[in-house]
PDB file of C-alpha atoms in Angstrom:
ATOM      1  CA  MET I 175     358.824  79.261  79.967  1.00  0.00           C
ATOM      2  CA  ASP I 176     358.393  79.638  75.950  1.00  0.00           C
ATOM      3  CA  LEU I 177     359.706  77.033  73.400  1.00  0.00           C
ATOM      4  CA  TRP I 178     363.521  77.916  73.481  1.00  0.00           C
ATOM      5  CA  LEU I 179     365.291  74.344  74.353  1.00  0.00           C
ATOM      6  CA  ALA I 180     368.719  76.668  75.438  1.00  0.00           C
ATOM      7  CA  TYR I 181     365.870  78.256  78.260  1.00  0.00           C
ATOM      8  CA  LYS I 182     365.135  75.067  78.957  1.00  0.00           C
ATOM      9  CA  ASN I 183     368.603  73.567  79.629  1.00  0.00           C
ATOM     10  CA  LEU I 184     369.513  76.915  81.887  1.00  0.00           C
ATOM     11  CA  GLY I 185     366.651  76.019  83.911  1.00  0.00           C
ATOM     12  CA  ILE I 186     366.847  72.452  84.665  1.00  0.00           C
ATOM     13  CA  ASP I 187     370.932  73.704  85.020  1.00  0.00           C
ATOM     14  CA  LEU I 188     369.572  76.362  87.920  1.00  0.00           C
ATOM     15  CA  MET I 189     367.049  74.284  89.549  1.00  0.00           C
ATOM     16  CA  PRO I 190     367.148  70.934  88.675  1.00  0.00           C
ATOM     17  CA  ASN I 191     364.027  69.958  90.801  1.00  0.00           C
ATOM     18  CA  ALA I 192     361.177  72.335  89.389  1.00  0.00           C
ATOM     19  CA  GLN I 193     359.006  71.800  87.231  1.00  0.00           C
ATOM     20  CA  VAL I 194     359.222  72.321  83.618  1.00  0.00           C
ATOM     21  CA  VAL I 195     355.859  74.286  82.450  1.00  0.00           C
ATOM     22  CA  ALA I 196     355.791  75.368  78.312  1.00  0.00           C
ATOM     23  CA  ASP I 197     353.698  78.025  78.203  1.00  0.00           C
ATOM     24  CA  ARG I 198     350.752  77.196  76.060  1.00  0.00           C
ATOM     25  CA  PHE I 199     350.356  80.485  74.545  1.00  0.00           C
ATOM     26  CA  HIS I 200     353.606  79.991  72.378  1.00  0.00           C
ATOM     27  CA  VAL I 201     351.892  76.375  71.311  1.00  0.00           C
ATOM     28  CA  MET I 202     348.956  78.431  69.643  1.00  0.00           C
ATOM     29  CA  ALA I 203     350.769  80.591  68.314  1.00  0.00           C
ATOM     30  CA  GLN I 204     353.462  77.816  66.087  1.00  0.00           C
ATOM     31  CA  ILE I 205     349.430  76.778  65.663  1.00  0.00           C
ATOM     32  CA  ASN I 206     348.050  79.686  64.524  1.00  0.00           C
ATOM     33  CA  LYS I 207     351.329  80.573  62.527  1.00  0.00           C
ATOM     34  CA  GLU I 208     351.152  76.857  60.065  1.00  0.00           C
ATOM     35  CA  LEU I 209     346.799  77.975  59.673  1.00  0.00           C
ATOM     36  CA  ASP I 210     347.938  81.265  58.319  1.00  0.00           C
ATOM     37  CA  GLN I 211     350.377  80.012  55.966  1.00  0.00           C
ATOM     38  CA  GLU I 212     348.308  77.721  54.742  1.00  0.00           C
ATOM     39  CA  ARG I 213     345.909  80.692  53.931  1.00  0.00           C
ATOM     40  CA  LYS I 214     348.526  82.223  52.494  1.00  0.00           C
ATOM     41  CA  ARG I 215     349.621  79.356  50.271  1.00  0.00           C
ATOM     42  CA  GLU I 216     345.567  78.957  49.506  1.00  0.00           C
ATOM     43  CA  LYS I 217     346.166  82.725  48.541  1.00  0.00           C
ATOM     44  CA  GLN I 218     347.829  81.824  46.495  1.00  0.00           C
ATOM     45  CA  GLN I 219     347.048  79.338  44.296  1.00  0.00           C
ATOM     46  CA  ARG I 220     344.686  81.346  43.855  1.00  0.00           C
ATOM     47  CA  LYS I 221     346.792  84.568  42.707  1.00  0.00           C
ATOM     48  CA  LYS I 222     347.432  82.400  39.574  1.00  0.00           C
ATOM     49  CA  SER I 223     344.398  81.110  39.323  1.00  0.00           C
ATOM     50  CA  LEU I 224     343.207  83.828  38.752  1.00  0.00           C
ATOM     51  CA  GLU I 225     346.502  85.139  36.247  1.00  0.00           C
ATOM     52  CA  LYS I 226     345.534  82.074  34.237  1.00  0.00           C
ATOM     53  CA  ALA I 227     341.837  82.779  34.266  1.00  0.00           C
ATOM     54  CA  LYS I 228     340.638  83.598  30.694  1.00  0.00           C
ATOM     55  CA  SER I 229     336.305  83.843  31.074  1.00  0.00           C
ATOM     56  CA  ASP I 230     335.352  86.771  33.072  1.00  0.00           C
ATOM     57  CA  GLN I 231     333.304  84.675  34.415  1.00  0.00           C
ATOM     58  CA  ALA I 232     336.434  82.326  36.329  1.00  0.00           C
ATOM     59  CA  LYS I 233     337.762  85.843  37.112  1.00  0.00           C
ATOM     60  CA  THR I 234     334.953  87.053  38.851  1.00  0.00           C
ATOM     61  CA  LYS I 235     335.060  83.706  40.643  1.00  0.00           C
ATOM     62  CA  HIS I 236     338.779  83.811  41.627  1.00  0.00           C
ATOM     63  CA  GLN I 237     338.181  86.563  42.094  1.00  0.00           C
ATOM     64  CA  LYS I 238     335.664  86.667  45.145  1.00  0.00           C
ATOM     65  CA  VAL I 239     337.573  83.216  47.199  1.00  0.00           C
ATOM     66  CA  LEU I 240     341.161  85.513  46.444  1.00  0.00           C
ATOM     67  CA  GLU I 241     338.585  88.332  48.552  1.00  0.00           C
ATOM     68  CA  VAL I 242     337.560  85.904  51.473  1.00  0.00           C
ATOM     69  CA  LEU I 243     341.204  84.966  52.389  1.00  0.00           C
ATOM     70  CA  THR I 244     342.570  88.001  52.348  1.00  0.00           C
ATOM     71  CA  LYS I 245     340.416  89.448  54.733  1.00  0.00           C
ATOM     72  CA  SER I 246     340.345  86.048  56.605  1.00  0.00           C
ATOM     73  CA  LYS I 247     343.251  86.438  58.446  1.00  0.00           C
ATOM     74  CA  TYR I 248     341.933  87.434  62.303  1.00  0.00           C
ATOM     75  CA  ALA I 249     338.950  85.728  61.438  1.00  0.00           C
ATOM     76  CA  LEU I 250     340.589  81.951  61.205  1.00  0.00           C
ATOM     77  CA  LEU I 251     343.356  83.029  64.042  1.00  0.00           C
ATOM     78  CA  LYS I 252     341.441  84.939  66.664  1.00  0.00           C
ATOM     79  CA  ASN I 253     339.720  83.202  69.776  1.00  0.00           C
ATOM     80  CA  GLU I 254     336.628  82.077  67.821  1.00  0.00           C
ATOM     81  CA  ASN I 255     334.383  83.289  70.867  1.00  0.00           C
ATOM     82  CA  TYR I 256     335.729  86.624  70.475  1.00  0.00           C
ATOM     83  CA  LEU I 257     334.684  87.595  67.040  1.00  0.00           C
ATOM     84  CA  ASN I 258     332.169  89.311  66.606  1.00  0.00           C
ATOM     85  CA  LYS I 259     329.553  89.368  64.281  1.00  0.00           C
ATOM     86  CA  GLU I 260     331.539  90.612  61.067  1.00  0.00           C
ATOM     87  CA  GLN I 261     334.424  88.748  61.445  1.00  0.00           C
ATOM     88  CA  LYS I 262     332.172  86.123  62.049  1.00  0.00           C
ATOM     89  CA  LYS I 263     330.688  86.089  58.630  1.00  0.00           C
ATOM     90  CA  GLN I 264     334.217  85.724  57.218  1.00  0.00           C
ATOM     91  CA  LEU I 265     335.209  82.800  59.321  1.00  0.00           C
ATOM     92  CA  SER I 266     331.429  81.265  57.827  1.00  0.00           C
ATOM     93  CA  GLU I 267     331.952  81.476  54.483  1.00  0.00           C
ATOM     94  CA  VAL I 268     336.152  81.248  54.641  1.00  0.00           C
ATOM     95  CA  LYS I 269     335.267  77.697  55.464  1.00  0.00           C
ATOM     96  CA  LYS I 270     332.549  77.054  52.793  1.00  0.00           C
ATOM     97  CA  ILE I 271     336.111  77.512  49.953  1.00  0.00           C
ATOM     98  CA  SER I 272     337.960  75.858  51.933  1.00  0.00           C
ATOM     99  CA  VAL I 273     337.458  72.126  53.343  1.00  0.00           C
ATOM    100  CA  ASN I 274     341.722  72.228  54.389  1.00  0.00           C
ATOM    101  CA  LEU I 275     341.216  76.326  56.484  1.00  0.00           C
ATOM    102  CA  LYS I 276     337.503  74.128  57.870  1.00  0.00           C
ATOM    103  CA  LYS I 277     339.367  71.382  59.611  1.00  0.00           C
ATOM    104  CA  MET I 278     342.152  73.719  60.897  1.00  0.00           C
ATOM    105  CA  HIS I 279     340.394  75.936  62.345  1.00  0.00           C
ATOM    106  CA  GLU I 280     338.112  73.346  63.986  1.00  0.00           C
ATOM    107  CA  LEU I 281     341.281  71.566  64.684  1.00  0.00           C
ATOM    108  CA  LYS I 282     342.613  75.165  66.521  1.00  0.00           C
ATOM    109  CA  GLU I 283     339.353  75.942  68.281  1.00  0.00           C
ATOM    110  CA  LYS I 284     339.766  72.220  70.164  1.00  0.00           C
ATOM    111  CA  ILE I 285     342.983  72.494  71.043  1.00  0.00           C
ATOM    112  CA  ARG I 286     342.380  75.658  73.057  1.00  0.00           C
ATOM    113  CA  LYS I 287     339.454  74.471  74.720  1.00  0.00           C
ATOM    114  CA  ILE I 288     341.847  71.362  75.903  1.00  0.00           C
ATOM    115  CA  PHE I 289     344.180  74.550  77.194  1.00  0.00           C
ATOM    116  CA  GLU I 290     340.868  75.603  78.652  1.00  0.00           C
ATOM    117  CA  LYS I 291     338.742  73.210  79.755  1.00  0.00           C
ATOM    118  CA  THR I 292     341.447  70.791  81.229  1.00  0.00           C
ATOM    119  CA  SER I 293     342.306  70.467  85.411  1.00  0.00           C
ATOM    120  CA  ASN I 294     344.951  67.334  85.320  1.00  0.00           C
ATOM    121  CA  TRP I 295     348.568  65.510  83.883  1.00  0.00           C
ATOM    122  CA  TYR I 296     346.435  62.971  83.071  1.00  0.00           C
ATOM    123  CA  THR I 297     343.344  63.787  80.875  1.00  0.00           C
ATOM    124  CA  GLY I 298     345.007  66.073  78.932  1.00  0.00           C
ATOM    125  CA  LEU I 299     348.021  63.344  77.892  1.00  0.00           C
ATOM    126  CA  VAL I 300     344.664  61.067  76.452  1.00  0.00           C
ATOM    127  CA  LYS I 301     343.163  64.967  74.330  1.00  0.00           C
ATOM    128  CA  LEU I 302     345.652  65.657  73.253  1.00  0.00           C
ATOM    129  CA  GLY I 303     346.658  62.297  71.810  1.00  0.00           C
ATOM    130  CA  ILE I 304     343.738  62.500  70.494  1.00  0.00           C
ATOM    131  CA  TRP I 305     343.795  65.845  68.861  1.00  0.00           C
ATOM    132  CA  LEU I 306     347.496  64.924  67.428  1.00  0.00           C
ATOM    133  CA  SER I 307     346.797  61.239  66.009  1.00  0.00           C
ATOM    134  CA  ARG I 308     343.893  64.100  64.016  1.00  0.00           C
ATOM    135  CA  ALA I 309     346.074  66.626  63.526  1.00  0.00           C
ATOM    136  CA  LYS I 310     348.567  65.318  61.109  1.00  0.00           C
ATOM    137  CA  LYS I 311     348.199  65.793  57.731  1.00  0.00           C
ATOM    138  CA  TYR I 312     346.853  69.579  58.380  1.00  0.00           C
ATOM    139  CA  PHE I 313     349.772  69.985  61.679  1.00  0.00           C
ATOM    140  CA  PRO I 314     352.556  68.570  60.974  1.00  0.00           C
ATOM    141  CA  GLU I 315     355.790  71.257  62.147  1.00  0.00           C
ATOM    142  CA  SER I 316     353.149  71.942  65.469  1.00  0.00           C
ATOM    143  CA  GLN I 317     352.887  68.344  65.965  1.00  0.00           C
ATOM    144  CA  LYS I 318     356.526  68.036  65.980  1.00  0.00           C
ATOM    145  CA  THR I 319     356.600  71.079  68.050  1.00  0.00           C
ATOM    146  CA  ILE I 320     353.821  69.010  70.269  1.00  0.00           C
ATOM    147  CA  ASN I 321     355.733  65.455  71.242  1.00  0.00           C
ATOM    148  CA  ARG I 322     359.024  67.478  71.653  1.00  0.00           C
ATOM    149  CA  TRP I 323     357.827  69.382  74.460  1.00  0.00           C
ATOM    150  CA  LEU I 324     355.066  66.647  75.482  1.00  0.00           C
ATOM    151  CA  ASP I 325     356.623  66.639  79.467  1.00  0.00           C
ATOM    152  CA  GLU I 326     356.535  70.168  79.730  1.00  0.00           C
ATOM    153  CA  ILE I 327     352.934  71.321  77.424  1.00  0.00           C
ATOM    154  CA  ILE I 328     351.365  68.852  79.381  1.00  0.00           C
ATOM    155  CA  ALA I 329     352.785  69.213  82.754  1.00  0.00           C
ATOM    156  CA  TYR I 330     350.265  72.972  82.230  1.00  0.00           C
ATOM    157  CA  PHE I 331     346.899  70.538  83.443  1.00  0.00           C
ATOM    158  CA  ASP I 332     348.158  70.622  85.828  1.00  0.00           C
ATOM    159  CA  HIS I 333     350.504  74.147  87.759  1.00  0.00           C
ATOM    160  CA  ARG I 334     348.558  76.253  84.491  1.00  0.00           C
ATOM    161  CA  THR I 335     351.000  78.550  85.480  1.00  0.00           C
ATOM    162  CA  THR I 336     351.968  80.772  82.208  1.00  0.00           C
ATOM    163  CA  SER I 337     354.761  83.345  81.066  1.00  0.00           C
ATOM    164  CA  GLY I 338     352.417  85.892  80.456  1.00  0.00           C
ATOM    165  CA  VAL I 339     353.412  87.949  83.401  1.00  0.00           C
ATOM    166  CA  VAL I 340     357.064  88.152  82.645  1.00  0.00           C
ATOM    167  CA  GLU I 341     356.448  88.889  78.840  1.00  0.00           C
ATOM    168  CA  GLY I 342     354.506  92.114  80.056  1.00  0.00           C
ATOM    169  CA  ILE I 343     357.396  93.096  81.986  1.00  0.00           C
ATOM    170  CA  ASN I 344     359.516  92.934  78.889  1.00  0.00           C
ATOM    171  CA  ASN I 345     357.425  94.624  76.760  1.00  0.00           C
ATOM    172  CA  LYS I 346     357.216  97.460  79.689  1.00  0.00           C
ATOM    173  CA  LEU I 347     360.714  96.974  79.579  1.00  0.00           C
ATOM    174  CA  ASN I 348     361.223  97.377  75.368  1.00  0.00           C
ATOM    175  CA  LEU I 349     358.701 100.169  75.045  1.00  0.00           C
ATOM    176  CA  ILE I 350     361.298 102.706  78.123  1.00  0.00           C
ATOM    177  CA  LYS I 351     364.090 101.269  76.755  1.00  0.00           C
ATOM    178  CA  ARG I 352     362.772 102.714  73.058  1.00  0.00           C
ATOM    179  CA  SER I 353     361.993 106.264  74.638  1.00  0.00           C
ATOM    180  CA  ALA I 354     365.436 105.788  76.940  1.00  0.00           C
ATOM    181  CA  TYR I 355     367.530 108.242  73.598  1.00  0.00           C
ATOM    182  CA  GLY I 356     367.265 111.013  76.649  1.00  0.00           C
ATOM    183  CA  PHE I 357     369.646 109.620  79.462  1.00  0.00           C
ATOM    184  CA  ARG I 358     372.785 110.427  79.881  1.00  0.00           C
ATOM    185  CA  ASN I 359     374.011 107.032  81.515  1.00  0.00           C
ATOM    186  CA  PHE I 360     372.556 103.686  82.917  1.00  0.00           C
ATOM    187  CA  GLU I 361     370.983 104.885  86.436  1.00  0.00           C
ATOM    188  CA  ASN I 362     369.281 107.032  85.327  1.00  0.00           C
ATOM    189  CA  PHE I 363     368.011 104.537  82.318  1.00  0.00           C
ATOM    190  CA  ARG I 364     367.909 101.656  85.619  1.00  0.00           C
ATOM    191  CA  PHE I 365     366.197 104.181  87.653  1.00  0.00           C
ATOM    192  CA  GLU I 366     363.395 104.734  85.531  1.00  0.00           C
ATOM    193  CA  MET I 367     362.625 101.547  84.416  1.00  0.00           C
ATOM    194  CA  PHE I 368     362.436 100.659  88.613  1.00  0.00           C
ATOM    195  CA  ILE I 369     359.749 103.798  88.665  1.00  0.00           C
ATOM    196  CA  LYS I 370     357.612 102.399  85.583  1.00  0.00           C
ATOM    197  CA  LEU I 371     357.932  98.789  87.339  1.00  0.00           C
ATOM    198  CA  ALA I 372     355.824 100.245  90.330  1.00  0.00           C
ATOM    199  CA  PHE I 373     353.217 101.726  88.619  1.00  0.00           C
TER     200      PHE I 373
END
């Protein structure tokens, strides 16, 4: 499940013997959110520096850095293995101008690899513990989230299950709902959902 306490409590009430597994993609979404917030913060700082700059040389320098920060969002957030040539170049440029973003990107890739390559809870716990100690300065909010959901997160390493299928069904249902303005009654809407979900 995603990292929402109400879902967890309901799951425990309805299925007290079930193991709750936190969806790894929601953990990564939290880490990516914090990484992008830092990119935006540095972008804002650079804008202020540009406004205060007096010489043309300083203005040009700030503009170049600002351009790199603006274009680097997807290069920073995307799985590094899937970056195209242009995105790899953008990632390299942003790492040169920001020590914080360089470190945060490396930590983001590290935890992604922990999720991909670890196959038992004990090893996962040790690796996550090391990651948390290194990430404290850079990902304070993500660290709090991981600590709160630690049992459910390490359960992923044994069960290796995600909520991807359910999320896919929900997205499909939402698309049907958006296009359902022409249905005159709920039964027609329900029938359309069953047809779409069957294929």
